[in-house]
PDB file of C-alpha atoms and ligand atoms in Angstrom:
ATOM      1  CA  UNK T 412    -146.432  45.604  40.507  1.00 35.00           C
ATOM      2  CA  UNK T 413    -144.941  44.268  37.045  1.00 37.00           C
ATOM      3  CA  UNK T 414    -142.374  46.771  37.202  1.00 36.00           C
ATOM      4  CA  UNK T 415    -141.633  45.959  40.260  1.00 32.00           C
ATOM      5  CA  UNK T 416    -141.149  42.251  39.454  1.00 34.00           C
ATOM      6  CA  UNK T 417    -139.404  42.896  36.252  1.00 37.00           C
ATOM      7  CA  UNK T 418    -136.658  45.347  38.337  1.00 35.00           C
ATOM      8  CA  UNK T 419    -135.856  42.586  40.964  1.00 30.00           C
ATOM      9  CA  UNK T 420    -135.774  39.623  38.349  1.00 35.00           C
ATOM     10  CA  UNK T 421    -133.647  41.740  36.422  1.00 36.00           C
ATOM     11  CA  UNK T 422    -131.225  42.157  39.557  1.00 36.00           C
ATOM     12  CA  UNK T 423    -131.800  38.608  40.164  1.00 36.00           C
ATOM     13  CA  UNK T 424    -133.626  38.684  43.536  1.00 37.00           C
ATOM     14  CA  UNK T 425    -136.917  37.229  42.567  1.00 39.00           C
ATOM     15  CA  UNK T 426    -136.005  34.162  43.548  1.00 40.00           C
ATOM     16  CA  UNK T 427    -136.074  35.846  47.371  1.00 45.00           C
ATOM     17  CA  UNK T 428    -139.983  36.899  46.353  1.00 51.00           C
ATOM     18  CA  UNK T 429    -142.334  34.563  48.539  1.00 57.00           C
ATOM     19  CA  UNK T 430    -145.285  33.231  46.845  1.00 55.00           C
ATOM     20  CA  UNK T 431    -148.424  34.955  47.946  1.00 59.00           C
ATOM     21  CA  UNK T 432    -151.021  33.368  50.556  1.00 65.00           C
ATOM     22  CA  UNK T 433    -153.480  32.363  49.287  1.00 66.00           C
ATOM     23  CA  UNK T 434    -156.225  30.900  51.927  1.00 75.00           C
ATOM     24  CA  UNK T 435    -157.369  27.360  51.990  1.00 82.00           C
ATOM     25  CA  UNK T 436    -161.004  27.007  50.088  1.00 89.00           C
ATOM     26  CA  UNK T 437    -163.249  25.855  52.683  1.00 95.00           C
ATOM     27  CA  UNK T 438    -163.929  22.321  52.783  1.00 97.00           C
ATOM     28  CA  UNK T 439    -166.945  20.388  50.680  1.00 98.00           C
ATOM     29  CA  UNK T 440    -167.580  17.338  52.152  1.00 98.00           C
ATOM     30  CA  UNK T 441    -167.594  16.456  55.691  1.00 98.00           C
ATOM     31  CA  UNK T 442    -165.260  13.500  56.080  1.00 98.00           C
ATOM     32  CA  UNK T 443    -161.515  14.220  55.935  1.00 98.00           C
ATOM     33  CA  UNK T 444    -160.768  11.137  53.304  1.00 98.00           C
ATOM     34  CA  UNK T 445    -163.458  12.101  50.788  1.00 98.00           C
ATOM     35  CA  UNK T 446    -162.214  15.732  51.764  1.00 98.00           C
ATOM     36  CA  UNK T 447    -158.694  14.641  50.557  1.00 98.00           C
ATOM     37  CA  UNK T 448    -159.511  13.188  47.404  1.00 98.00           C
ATOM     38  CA  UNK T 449    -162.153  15.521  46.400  1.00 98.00           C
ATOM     39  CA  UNK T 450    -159.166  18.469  46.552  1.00 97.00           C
ATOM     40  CA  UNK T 451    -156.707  15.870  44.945  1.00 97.00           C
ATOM     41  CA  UNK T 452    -158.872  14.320  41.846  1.00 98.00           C
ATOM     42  CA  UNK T 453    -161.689  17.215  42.068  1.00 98.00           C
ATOM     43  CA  UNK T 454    -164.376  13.972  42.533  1.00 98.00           C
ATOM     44  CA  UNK T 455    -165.650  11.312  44.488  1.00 98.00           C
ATOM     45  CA  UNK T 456    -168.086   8.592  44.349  1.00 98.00           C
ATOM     46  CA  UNK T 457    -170.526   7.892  47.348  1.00 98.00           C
ATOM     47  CA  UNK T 458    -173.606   6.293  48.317  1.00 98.00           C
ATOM     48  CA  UNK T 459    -175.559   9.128  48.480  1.00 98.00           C
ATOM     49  CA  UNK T 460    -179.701   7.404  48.543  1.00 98.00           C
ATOM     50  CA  UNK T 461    -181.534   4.436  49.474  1.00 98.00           C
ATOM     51  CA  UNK T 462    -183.648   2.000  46.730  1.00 98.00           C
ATOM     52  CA  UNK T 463    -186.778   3.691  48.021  1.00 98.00           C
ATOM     53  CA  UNK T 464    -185.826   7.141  46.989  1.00 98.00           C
ATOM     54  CA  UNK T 465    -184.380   6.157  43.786  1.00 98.00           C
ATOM     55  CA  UNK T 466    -187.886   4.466  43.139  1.00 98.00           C
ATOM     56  CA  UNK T 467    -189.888   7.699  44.674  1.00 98.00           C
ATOM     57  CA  UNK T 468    -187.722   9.993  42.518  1.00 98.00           C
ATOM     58  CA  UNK T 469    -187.952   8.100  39.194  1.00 97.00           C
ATOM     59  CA  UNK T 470    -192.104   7.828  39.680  1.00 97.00           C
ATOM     60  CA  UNK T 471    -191.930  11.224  40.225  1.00 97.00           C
ATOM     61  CA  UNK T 472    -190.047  11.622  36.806  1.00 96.00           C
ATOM     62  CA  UNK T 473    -191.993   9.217  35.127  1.00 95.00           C
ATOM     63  CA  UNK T 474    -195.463  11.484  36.115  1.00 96.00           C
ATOM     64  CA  UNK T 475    -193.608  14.699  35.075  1.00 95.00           C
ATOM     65  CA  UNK T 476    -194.017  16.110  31.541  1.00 91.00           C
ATOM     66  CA  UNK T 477    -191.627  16.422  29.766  1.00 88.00           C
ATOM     67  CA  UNK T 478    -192.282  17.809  26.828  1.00 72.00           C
ATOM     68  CA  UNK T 479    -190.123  20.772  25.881  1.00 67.00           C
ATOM     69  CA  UNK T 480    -187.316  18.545  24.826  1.00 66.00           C
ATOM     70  CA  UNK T 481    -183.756  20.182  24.406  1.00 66.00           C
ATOM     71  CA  UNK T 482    -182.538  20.391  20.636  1.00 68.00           C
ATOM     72  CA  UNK T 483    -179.095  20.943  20.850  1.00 70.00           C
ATOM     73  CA  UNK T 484    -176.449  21.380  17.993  1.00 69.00           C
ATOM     74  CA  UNK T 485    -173.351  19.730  19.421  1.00 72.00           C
ATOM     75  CA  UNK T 486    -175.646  16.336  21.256  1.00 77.00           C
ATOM     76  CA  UNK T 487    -178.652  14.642  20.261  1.00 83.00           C
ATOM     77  CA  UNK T 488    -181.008  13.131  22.431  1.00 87.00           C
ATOM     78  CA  UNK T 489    -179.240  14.646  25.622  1.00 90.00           C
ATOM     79  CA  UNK T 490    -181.989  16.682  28.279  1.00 91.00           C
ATOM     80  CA  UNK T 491    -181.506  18.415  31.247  1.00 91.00           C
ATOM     81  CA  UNK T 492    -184.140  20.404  33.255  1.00 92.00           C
ATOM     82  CA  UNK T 493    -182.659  23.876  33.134  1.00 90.00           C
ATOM     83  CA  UNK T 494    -183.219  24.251  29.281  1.00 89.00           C
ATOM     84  CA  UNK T 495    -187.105  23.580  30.232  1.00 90.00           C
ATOM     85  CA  UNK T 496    -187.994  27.136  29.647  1.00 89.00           C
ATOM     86  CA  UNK T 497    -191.226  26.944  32.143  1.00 92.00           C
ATOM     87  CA  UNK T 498    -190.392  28.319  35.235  1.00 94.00           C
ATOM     88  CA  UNK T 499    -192.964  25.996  37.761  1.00 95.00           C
ATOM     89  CA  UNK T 500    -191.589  22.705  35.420  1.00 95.00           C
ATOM     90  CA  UNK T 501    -188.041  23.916  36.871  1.00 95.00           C
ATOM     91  CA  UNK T 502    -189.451  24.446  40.605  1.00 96.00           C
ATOM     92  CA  UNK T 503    -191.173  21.328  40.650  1.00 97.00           C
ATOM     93  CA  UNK T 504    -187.422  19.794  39.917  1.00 97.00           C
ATOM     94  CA  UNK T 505    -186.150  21.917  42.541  1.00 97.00           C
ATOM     95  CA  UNK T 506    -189.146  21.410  44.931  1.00 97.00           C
ATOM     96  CA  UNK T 507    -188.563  17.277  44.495  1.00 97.00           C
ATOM     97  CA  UNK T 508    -184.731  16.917  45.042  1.00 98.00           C
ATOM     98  CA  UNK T 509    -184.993  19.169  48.311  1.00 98.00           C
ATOM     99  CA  UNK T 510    -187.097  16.909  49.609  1.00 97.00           C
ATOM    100  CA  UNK T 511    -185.156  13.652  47.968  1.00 98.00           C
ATOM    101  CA  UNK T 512    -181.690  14.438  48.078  1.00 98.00           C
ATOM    102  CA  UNK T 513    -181.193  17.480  50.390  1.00 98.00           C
ATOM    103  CA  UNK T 514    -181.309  15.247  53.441  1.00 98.00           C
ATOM    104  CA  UNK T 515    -178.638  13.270  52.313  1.00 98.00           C
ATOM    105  CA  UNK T 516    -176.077  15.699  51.358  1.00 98.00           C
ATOM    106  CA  UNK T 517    -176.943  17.594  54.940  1.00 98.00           C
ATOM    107  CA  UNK T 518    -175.079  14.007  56.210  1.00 97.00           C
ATOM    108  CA  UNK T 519    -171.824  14.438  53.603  1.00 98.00           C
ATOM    109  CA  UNK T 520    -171.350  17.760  52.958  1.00 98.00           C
ATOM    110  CA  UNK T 521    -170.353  20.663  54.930  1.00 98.00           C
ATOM    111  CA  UNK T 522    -173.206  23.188  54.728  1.00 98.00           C
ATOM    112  CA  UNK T 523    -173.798  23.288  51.314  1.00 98.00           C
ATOM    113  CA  UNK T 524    -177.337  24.144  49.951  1.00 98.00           C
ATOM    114  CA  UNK T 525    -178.958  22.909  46.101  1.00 98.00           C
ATOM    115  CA  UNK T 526    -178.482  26.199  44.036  1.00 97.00           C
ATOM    116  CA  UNK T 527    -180.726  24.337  41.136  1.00 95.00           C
ATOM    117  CA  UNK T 528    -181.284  20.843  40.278  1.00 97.00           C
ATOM    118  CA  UNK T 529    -181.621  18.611  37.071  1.00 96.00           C
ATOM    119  CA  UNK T 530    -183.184  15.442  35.801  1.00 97.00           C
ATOM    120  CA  UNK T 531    -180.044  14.679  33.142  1.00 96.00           C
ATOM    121  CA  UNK T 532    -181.591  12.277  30.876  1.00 95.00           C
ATOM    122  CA  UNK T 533    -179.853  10.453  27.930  1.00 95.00           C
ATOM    123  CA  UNK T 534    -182.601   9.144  25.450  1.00 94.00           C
ATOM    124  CA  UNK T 535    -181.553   5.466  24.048  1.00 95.00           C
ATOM    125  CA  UNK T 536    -178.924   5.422  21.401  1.00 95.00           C
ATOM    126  CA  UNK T 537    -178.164   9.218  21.862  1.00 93.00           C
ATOM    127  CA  UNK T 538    -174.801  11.262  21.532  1.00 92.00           C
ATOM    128  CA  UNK T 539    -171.777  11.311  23.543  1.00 95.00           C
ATOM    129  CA  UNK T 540    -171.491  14.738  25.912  1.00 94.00           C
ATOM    130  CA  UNK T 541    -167.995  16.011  24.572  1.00 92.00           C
ATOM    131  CA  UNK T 542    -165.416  16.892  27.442  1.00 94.00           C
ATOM    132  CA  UNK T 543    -166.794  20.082  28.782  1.00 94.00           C
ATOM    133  CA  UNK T 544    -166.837  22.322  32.109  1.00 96.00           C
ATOM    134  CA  UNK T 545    -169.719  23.949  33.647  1.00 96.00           C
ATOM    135  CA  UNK T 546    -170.154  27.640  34.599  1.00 96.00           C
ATOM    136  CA  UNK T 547    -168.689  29.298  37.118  1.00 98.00           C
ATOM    137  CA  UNK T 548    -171.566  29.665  40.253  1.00 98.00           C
ATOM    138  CA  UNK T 549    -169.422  31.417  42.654  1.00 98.00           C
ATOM    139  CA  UNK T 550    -165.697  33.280  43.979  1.00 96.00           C
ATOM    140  CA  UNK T 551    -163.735  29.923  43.362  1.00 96.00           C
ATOM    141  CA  UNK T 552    -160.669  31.159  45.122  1.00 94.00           C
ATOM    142  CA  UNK T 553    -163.233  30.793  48.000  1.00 95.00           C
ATOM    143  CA  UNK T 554    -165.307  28.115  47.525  1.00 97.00           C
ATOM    144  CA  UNK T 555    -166.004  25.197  45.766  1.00 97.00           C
ATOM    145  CA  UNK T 556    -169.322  24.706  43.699  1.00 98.00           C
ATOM    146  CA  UNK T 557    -169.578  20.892  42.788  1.00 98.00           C
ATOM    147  CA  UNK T 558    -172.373  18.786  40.884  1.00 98.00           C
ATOM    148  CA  UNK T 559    -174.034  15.731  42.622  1.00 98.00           C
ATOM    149  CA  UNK T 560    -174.647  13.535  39.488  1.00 98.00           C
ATOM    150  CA  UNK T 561    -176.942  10.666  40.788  1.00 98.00           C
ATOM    151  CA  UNK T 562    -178.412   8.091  38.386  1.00 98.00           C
ATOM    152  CA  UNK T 563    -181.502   6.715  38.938  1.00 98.00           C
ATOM    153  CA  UNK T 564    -180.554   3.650  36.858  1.00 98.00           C
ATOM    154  CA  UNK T 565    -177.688   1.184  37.142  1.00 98.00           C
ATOM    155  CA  UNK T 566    -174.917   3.243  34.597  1.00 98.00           C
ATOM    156  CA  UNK T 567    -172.181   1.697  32.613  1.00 98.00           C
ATOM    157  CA  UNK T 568    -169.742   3.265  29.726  1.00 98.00           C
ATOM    158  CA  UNK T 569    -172.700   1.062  27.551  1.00 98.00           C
ATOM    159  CA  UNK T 570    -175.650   3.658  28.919  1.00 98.00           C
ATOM    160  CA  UNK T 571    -173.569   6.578  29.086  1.00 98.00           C
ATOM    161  CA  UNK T 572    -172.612   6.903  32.539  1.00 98.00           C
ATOM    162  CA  UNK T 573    -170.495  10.256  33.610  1.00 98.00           C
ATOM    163  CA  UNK T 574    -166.822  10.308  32.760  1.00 98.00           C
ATOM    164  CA  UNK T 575    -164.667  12.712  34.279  1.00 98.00           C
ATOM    165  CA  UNK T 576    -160.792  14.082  33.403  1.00 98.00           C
ATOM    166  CA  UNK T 577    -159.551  13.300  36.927  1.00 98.00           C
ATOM    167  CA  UNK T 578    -157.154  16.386  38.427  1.00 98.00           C
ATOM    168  CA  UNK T 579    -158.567  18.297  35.417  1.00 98.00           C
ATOM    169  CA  UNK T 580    -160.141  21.117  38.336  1.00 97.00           C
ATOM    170  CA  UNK T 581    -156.318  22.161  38.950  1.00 96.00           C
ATOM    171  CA  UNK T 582    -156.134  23.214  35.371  1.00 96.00           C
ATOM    172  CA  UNK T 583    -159.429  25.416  35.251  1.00 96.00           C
ATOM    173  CA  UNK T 584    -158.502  28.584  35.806  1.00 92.00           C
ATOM    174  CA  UNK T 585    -160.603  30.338  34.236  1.00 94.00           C
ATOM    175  CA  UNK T 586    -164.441  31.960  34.447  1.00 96.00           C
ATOM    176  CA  UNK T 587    -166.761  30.276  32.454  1.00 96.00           C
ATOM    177  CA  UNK T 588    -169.641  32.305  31.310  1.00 97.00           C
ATOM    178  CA  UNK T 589    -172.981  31.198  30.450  1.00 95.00           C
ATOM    179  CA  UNK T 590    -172.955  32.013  26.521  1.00 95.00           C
ATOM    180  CA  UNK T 591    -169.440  31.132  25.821  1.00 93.00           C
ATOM    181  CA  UNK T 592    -168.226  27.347  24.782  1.00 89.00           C
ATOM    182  CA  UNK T 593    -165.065  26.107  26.486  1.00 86.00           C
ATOM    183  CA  UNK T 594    -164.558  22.717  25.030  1.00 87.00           C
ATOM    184  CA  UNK T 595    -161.536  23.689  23.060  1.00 91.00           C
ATOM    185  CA  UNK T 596    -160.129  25.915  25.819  1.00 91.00           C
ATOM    186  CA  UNK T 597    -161.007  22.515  28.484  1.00 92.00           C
ATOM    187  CA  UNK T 598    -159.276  20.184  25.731  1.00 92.00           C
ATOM    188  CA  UNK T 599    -156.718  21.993  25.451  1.00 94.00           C
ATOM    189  CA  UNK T 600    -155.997  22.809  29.343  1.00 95.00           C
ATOM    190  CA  UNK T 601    -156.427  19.008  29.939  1.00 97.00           C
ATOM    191  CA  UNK T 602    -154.771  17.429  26.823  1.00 96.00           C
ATOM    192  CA  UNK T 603    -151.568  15.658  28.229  1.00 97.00           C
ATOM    193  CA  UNK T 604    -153.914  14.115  31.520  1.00 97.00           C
ATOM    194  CA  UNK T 605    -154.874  10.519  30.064  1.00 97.00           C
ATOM    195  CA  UNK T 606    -156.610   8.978  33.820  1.00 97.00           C
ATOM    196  CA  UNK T 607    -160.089   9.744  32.552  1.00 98.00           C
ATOM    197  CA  UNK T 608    -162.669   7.490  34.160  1.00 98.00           C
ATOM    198  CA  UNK T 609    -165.667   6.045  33.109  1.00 98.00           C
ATOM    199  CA  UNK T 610    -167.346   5.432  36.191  1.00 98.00           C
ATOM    200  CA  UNK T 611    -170.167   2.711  36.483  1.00 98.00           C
ATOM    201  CA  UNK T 612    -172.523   3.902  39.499  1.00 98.00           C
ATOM    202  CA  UNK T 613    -175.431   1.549  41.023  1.00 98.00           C
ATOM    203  CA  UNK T 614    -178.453   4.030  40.790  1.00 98.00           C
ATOM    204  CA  UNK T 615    -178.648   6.140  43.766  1.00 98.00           C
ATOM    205  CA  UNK T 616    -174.898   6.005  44.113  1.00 98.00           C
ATOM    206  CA  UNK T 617    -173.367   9.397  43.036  1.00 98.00           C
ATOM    207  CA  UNK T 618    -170.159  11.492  41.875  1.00 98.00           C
ATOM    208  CA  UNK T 619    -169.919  14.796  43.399  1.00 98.00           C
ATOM    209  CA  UNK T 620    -167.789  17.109  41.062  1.00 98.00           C
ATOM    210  CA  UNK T 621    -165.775  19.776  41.585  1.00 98.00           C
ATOM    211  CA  UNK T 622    -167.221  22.268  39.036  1.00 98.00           C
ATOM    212  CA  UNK T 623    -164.064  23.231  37.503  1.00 97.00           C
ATOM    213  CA  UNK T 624    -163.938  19.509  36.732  1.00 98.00           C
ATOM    214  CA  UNK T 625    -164.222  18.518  32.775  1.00 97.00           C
ATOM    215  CA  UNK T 626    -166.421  15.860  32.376  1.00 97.00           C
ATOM    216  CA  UNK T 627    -168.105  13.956  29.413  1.00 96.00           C
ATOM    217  CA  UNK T 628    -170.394  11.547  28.743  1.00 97.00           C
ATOM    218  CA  UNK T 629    -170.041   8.241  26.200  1.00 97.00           C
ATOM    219  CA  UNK T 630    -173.399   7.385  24.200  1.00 97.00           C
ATOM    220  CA  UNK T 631    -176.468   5.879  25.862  1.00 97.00           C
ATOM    221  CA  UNK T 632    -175.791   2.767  23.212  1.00 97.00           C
ATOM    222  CA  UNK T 633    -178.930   0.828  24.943  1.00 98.00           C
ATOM    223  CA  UNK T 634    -183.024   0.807  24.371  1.00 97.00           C
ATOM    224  CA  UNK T 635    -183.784   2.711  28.024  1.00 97.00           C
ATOM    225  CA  UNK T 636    -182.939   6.227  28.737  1.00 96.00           C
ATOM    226  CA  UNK T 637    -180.176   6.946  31.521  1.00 98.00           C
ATOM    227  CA  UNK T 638    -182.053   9.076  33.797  1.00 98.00           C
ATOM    228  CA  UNK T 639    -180.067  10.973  36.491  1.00 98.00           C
ATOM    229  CA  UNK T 640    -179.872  13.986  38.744  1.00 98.00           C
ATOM    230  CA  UNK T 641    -178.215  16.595  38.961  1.00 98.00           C
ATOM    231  CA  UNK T 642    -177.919  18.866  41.771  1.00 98.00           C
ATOM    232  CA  UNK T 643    -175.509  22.066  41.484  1.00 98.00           C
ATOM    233  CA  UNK T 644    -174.360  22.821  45.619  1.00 98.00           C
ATOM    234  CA  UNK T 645    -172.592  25.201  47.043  1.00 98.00           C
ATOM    235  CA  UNK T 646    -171.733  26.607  50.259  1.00 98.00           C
ATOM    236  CA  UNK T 647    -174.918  28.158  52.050  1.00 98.00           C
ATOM    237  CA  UNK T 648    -172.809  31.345  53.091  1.00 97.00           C
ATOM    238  CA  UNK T 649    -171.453  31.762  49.306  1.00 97.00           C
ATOM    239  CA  UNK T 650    -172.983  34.633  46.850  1.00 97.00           C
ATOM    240  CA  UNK T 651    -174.051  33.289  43.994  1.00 98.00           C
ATOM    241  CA  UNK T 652    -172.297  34.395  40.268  1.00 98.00           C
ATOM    242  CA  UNK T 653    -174.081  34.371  36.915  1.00 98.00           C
ATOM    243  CA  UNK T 654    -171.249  35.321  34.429  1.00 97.00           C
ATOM    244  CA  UNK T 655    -171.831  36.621  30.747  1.00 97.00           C
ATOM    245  CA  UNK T 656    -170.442  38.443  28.243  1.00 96.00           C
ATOM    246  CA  UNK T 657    -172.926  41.088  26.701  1.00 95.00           C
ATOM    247  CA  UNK T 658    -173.308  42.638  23.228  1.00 94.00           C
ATOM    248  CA  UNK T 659    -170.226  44.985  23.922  1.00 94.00           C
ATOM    249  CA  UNK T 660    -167.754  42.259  24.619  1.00 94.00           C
ATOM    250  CA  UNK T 661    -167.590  43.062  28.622  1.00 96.00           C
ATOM    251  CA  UNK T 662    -167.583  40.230  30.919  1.00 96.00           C
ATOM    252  CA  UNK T 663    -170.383  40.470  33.517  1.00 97.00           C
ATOM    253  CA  UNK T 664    -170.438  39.445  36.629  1.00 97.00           C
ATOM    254  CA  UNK T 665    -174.332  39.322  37.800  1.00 97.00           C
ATOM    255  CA  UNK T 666    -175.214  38.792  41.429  1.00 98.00           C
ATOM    256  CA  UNK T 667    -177.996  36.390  41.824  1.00 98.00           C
ATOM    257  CA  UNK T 668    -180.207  34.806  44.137  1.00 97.00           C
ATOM    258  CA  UNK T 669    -181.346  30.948  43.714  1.00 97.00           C
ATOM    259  CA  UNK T 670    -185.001  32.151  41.804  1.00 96.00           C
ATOM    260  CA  UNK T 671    -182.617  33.208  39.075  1.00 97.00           C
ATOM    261  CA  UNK T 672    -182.472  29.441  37.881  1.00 96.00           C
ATOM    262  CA  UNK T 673    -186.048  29.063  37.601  1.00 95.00           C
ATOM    263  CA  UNK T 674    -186.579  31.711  34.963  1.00 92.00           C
ATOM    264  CA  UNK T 675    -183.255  31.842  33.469  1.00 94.00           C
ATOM    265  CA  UNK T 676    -183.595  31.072  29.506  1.00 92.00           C
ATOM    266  CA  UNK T 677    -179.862  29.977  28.515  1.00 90.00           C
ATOM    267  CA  UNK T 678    -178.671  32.312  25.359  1.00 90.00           C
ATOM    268  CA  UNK T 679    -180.463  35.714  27.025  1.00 92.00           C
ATOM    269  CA  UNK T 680    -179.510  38.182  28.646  1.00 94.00           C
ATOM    270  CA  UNK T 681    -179.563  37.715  32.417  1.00 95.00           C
ATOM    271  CA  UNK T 682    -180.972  40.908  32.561  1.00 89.00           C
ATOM    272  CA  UNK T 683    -184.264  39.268  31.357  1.00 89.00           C
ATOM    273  CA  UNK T 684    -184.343  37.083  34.369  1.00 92.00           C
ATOM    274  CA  UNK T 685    -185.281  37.149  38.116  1.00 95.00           C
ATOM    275  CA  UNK T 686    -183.202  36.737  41.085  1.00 97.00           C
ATOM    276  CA  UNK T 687    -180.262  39.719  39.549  1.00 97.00           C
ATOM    277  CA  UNK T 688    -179.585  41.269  42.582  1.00 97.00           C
ATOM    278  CA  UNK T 689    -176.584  43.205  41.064  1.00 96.00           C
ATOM    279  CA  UNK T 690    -174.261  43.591  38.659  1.00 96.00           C
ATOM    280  CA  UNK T 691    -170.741  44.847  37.776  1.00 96.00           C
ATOM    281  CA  UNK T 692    -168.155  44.736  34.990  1.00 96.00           C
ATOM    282  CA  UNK T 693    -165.190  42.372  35.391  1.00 95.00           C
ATOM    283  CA  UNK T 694    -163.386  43.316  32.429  1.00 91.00           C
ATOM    284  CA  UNK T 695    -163.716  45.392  29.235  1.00 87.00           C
ATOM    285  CA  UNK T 696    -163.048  43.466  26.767  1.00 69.00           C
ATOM    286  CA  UNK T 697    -162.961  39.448  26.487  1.00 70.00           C
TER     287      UNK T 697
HETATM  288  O1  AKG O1790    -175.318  13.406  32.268  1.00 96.64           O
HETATM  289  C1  AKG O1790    -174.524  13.489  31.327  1.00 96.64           C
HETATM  290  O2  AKG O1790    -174.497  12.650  30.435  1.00 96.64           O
HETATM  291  C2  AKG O1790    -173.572  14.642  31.247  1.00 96.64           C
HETATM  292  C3  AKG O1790    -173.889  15.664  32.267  1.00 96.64           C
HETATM  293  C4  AKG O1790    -173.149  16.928  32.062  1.00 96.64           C
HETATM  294  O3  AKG O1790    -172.221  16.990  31.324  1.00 96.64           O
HETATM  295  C5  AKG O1790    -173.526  18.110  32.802  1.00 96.64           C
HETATM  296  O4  AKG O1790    -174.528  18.088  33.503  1.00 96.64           O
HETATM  297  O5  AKG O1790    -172.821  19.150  32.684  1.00 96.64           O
END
């Protein structure tokens, strides 16, 4: 096909070549305006639950233990469920946003389901979240995967609300495995776009996010934690991708099924984990 290209440019023809189709991803959210600006700015903000579920969820959370804290090197005092490495602490998260949230994104988007789901907690005075983009969950020339980030406290740029690089999903082309960084590879795809929003939310508001969106956090710069959830959706039809790149340098593509995120320890192999329901190589060497 290169040669190809290369003859007719050569003659001067490729101007005659017509870009190829590509289809239309299927559509996220249910109304046509929040469809529109989803696609254009790769987020929106909604209303997404009521005082009384904000209040049920956050009892909920305070009753849970939490124990195994995160330690990570690039953020301190930054948590999120899915480094909990006990499996019925991550179904018990998964068990309590079906019931909280999953009735209100049946109502605003179109047939997705919760793949897995967070509490995203930012202990007072913790880190910022550098600009970052999450994994890749599915075929993205398909579908969109998106994040519903919900606080269950009133956020500002003071607590470390979410911040997002808006139009920045345009720019990720790329698949994101599960042990390799991208923040330079985001900062670098994004530099030049300056609208990047710090968006106060009332708790139970929320930002759903394309995944291919970079996003960031500034510090929590108060005395209460920011507690928030995150749901990761996608479309209920979709296969679900795990992507990593193993001790010979070949990047994996791993089938999965949604039990795969309650055992899955970040940093090994998926291999290790339920829910693989196949695997292939996507290229040779990364
Ligand atoms: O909640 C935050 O502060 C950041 C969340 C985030 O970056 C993520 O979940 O990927």
């Amino acid at each position: 096909m290169r040669n190809w290209l290369q003859a007719i440019r050569g003659r001067g023809l490729a101007s005659r070549v017509e870009p190829a189709v590509v289809a239309p991803r299927r559509n996220t959210l249910r109304d046509p305006e929040l469809q529109r600006q989803f696609e254009d700015s790769g987020f929106v903000v909604v209303d997404l639950i009521d005082s009384e579920t904000v209040l049920s969820l956050r009892q909920r959370y305070d009753s849970m233990d939490h124990e195994q804290r995160t330690q990570f090197d690039w953020v301190d005092g930054f948590n999120t469920s899915i480094y909990d490495k006990r499996p019925e602490y991550r179904a018990e998260v998964f068990d309590l946003m079906q019931e909280h949230i999953s009735p209100a994104l049946a109502s605003l988007l179109e047939d997705y389901q919760i793949m897995f789901a967070n509490f995203i907690v930012k202990d007072p005075h913790s880190d910022m979240v550098p600009p970052h983009v999450d994994w890749t969950f599915l075929d993205e020339e398909q579908f969109s995967s998106a994040t519903v980030w919900c606080p269950l406290v009133d956020t500002t740029p003071a607590n470390g609300t979410l911040g997002v690089v808006s139009g920045s999903h345009q720019r990720i082309d790329f698949l994101r495995p599960s042990n390799v960084p991208t923040y330079e590879r985001c900062e670098l795809a994004v530099a030049d776009i300056e609208d990047r929003p710090v968006i106060s939310l009332r708790a139970g508001q929320a930002i759903v996010m394309d995944n291919r969106v970079v996003h960031f956090s500034p510090p929590n710069t108060t005395e209460l934690d920011r507690v928030a959830v995150g749901c990761v959706v996608g479309p209920r039809e979709a296969e679900l991708h795990h992507y990593w790149v193993n001790e010979d340098s070949e990047l994996m593509k791993y089938q999965i099924d949604r039990s795969f995120y309650l055992d899955f320890v970040i940093g090994a192999p998926p291999t290790e984990s339920g829910g693989v329901l196949g695997a292939s190589v996507v290229s040779s060497s990364v």
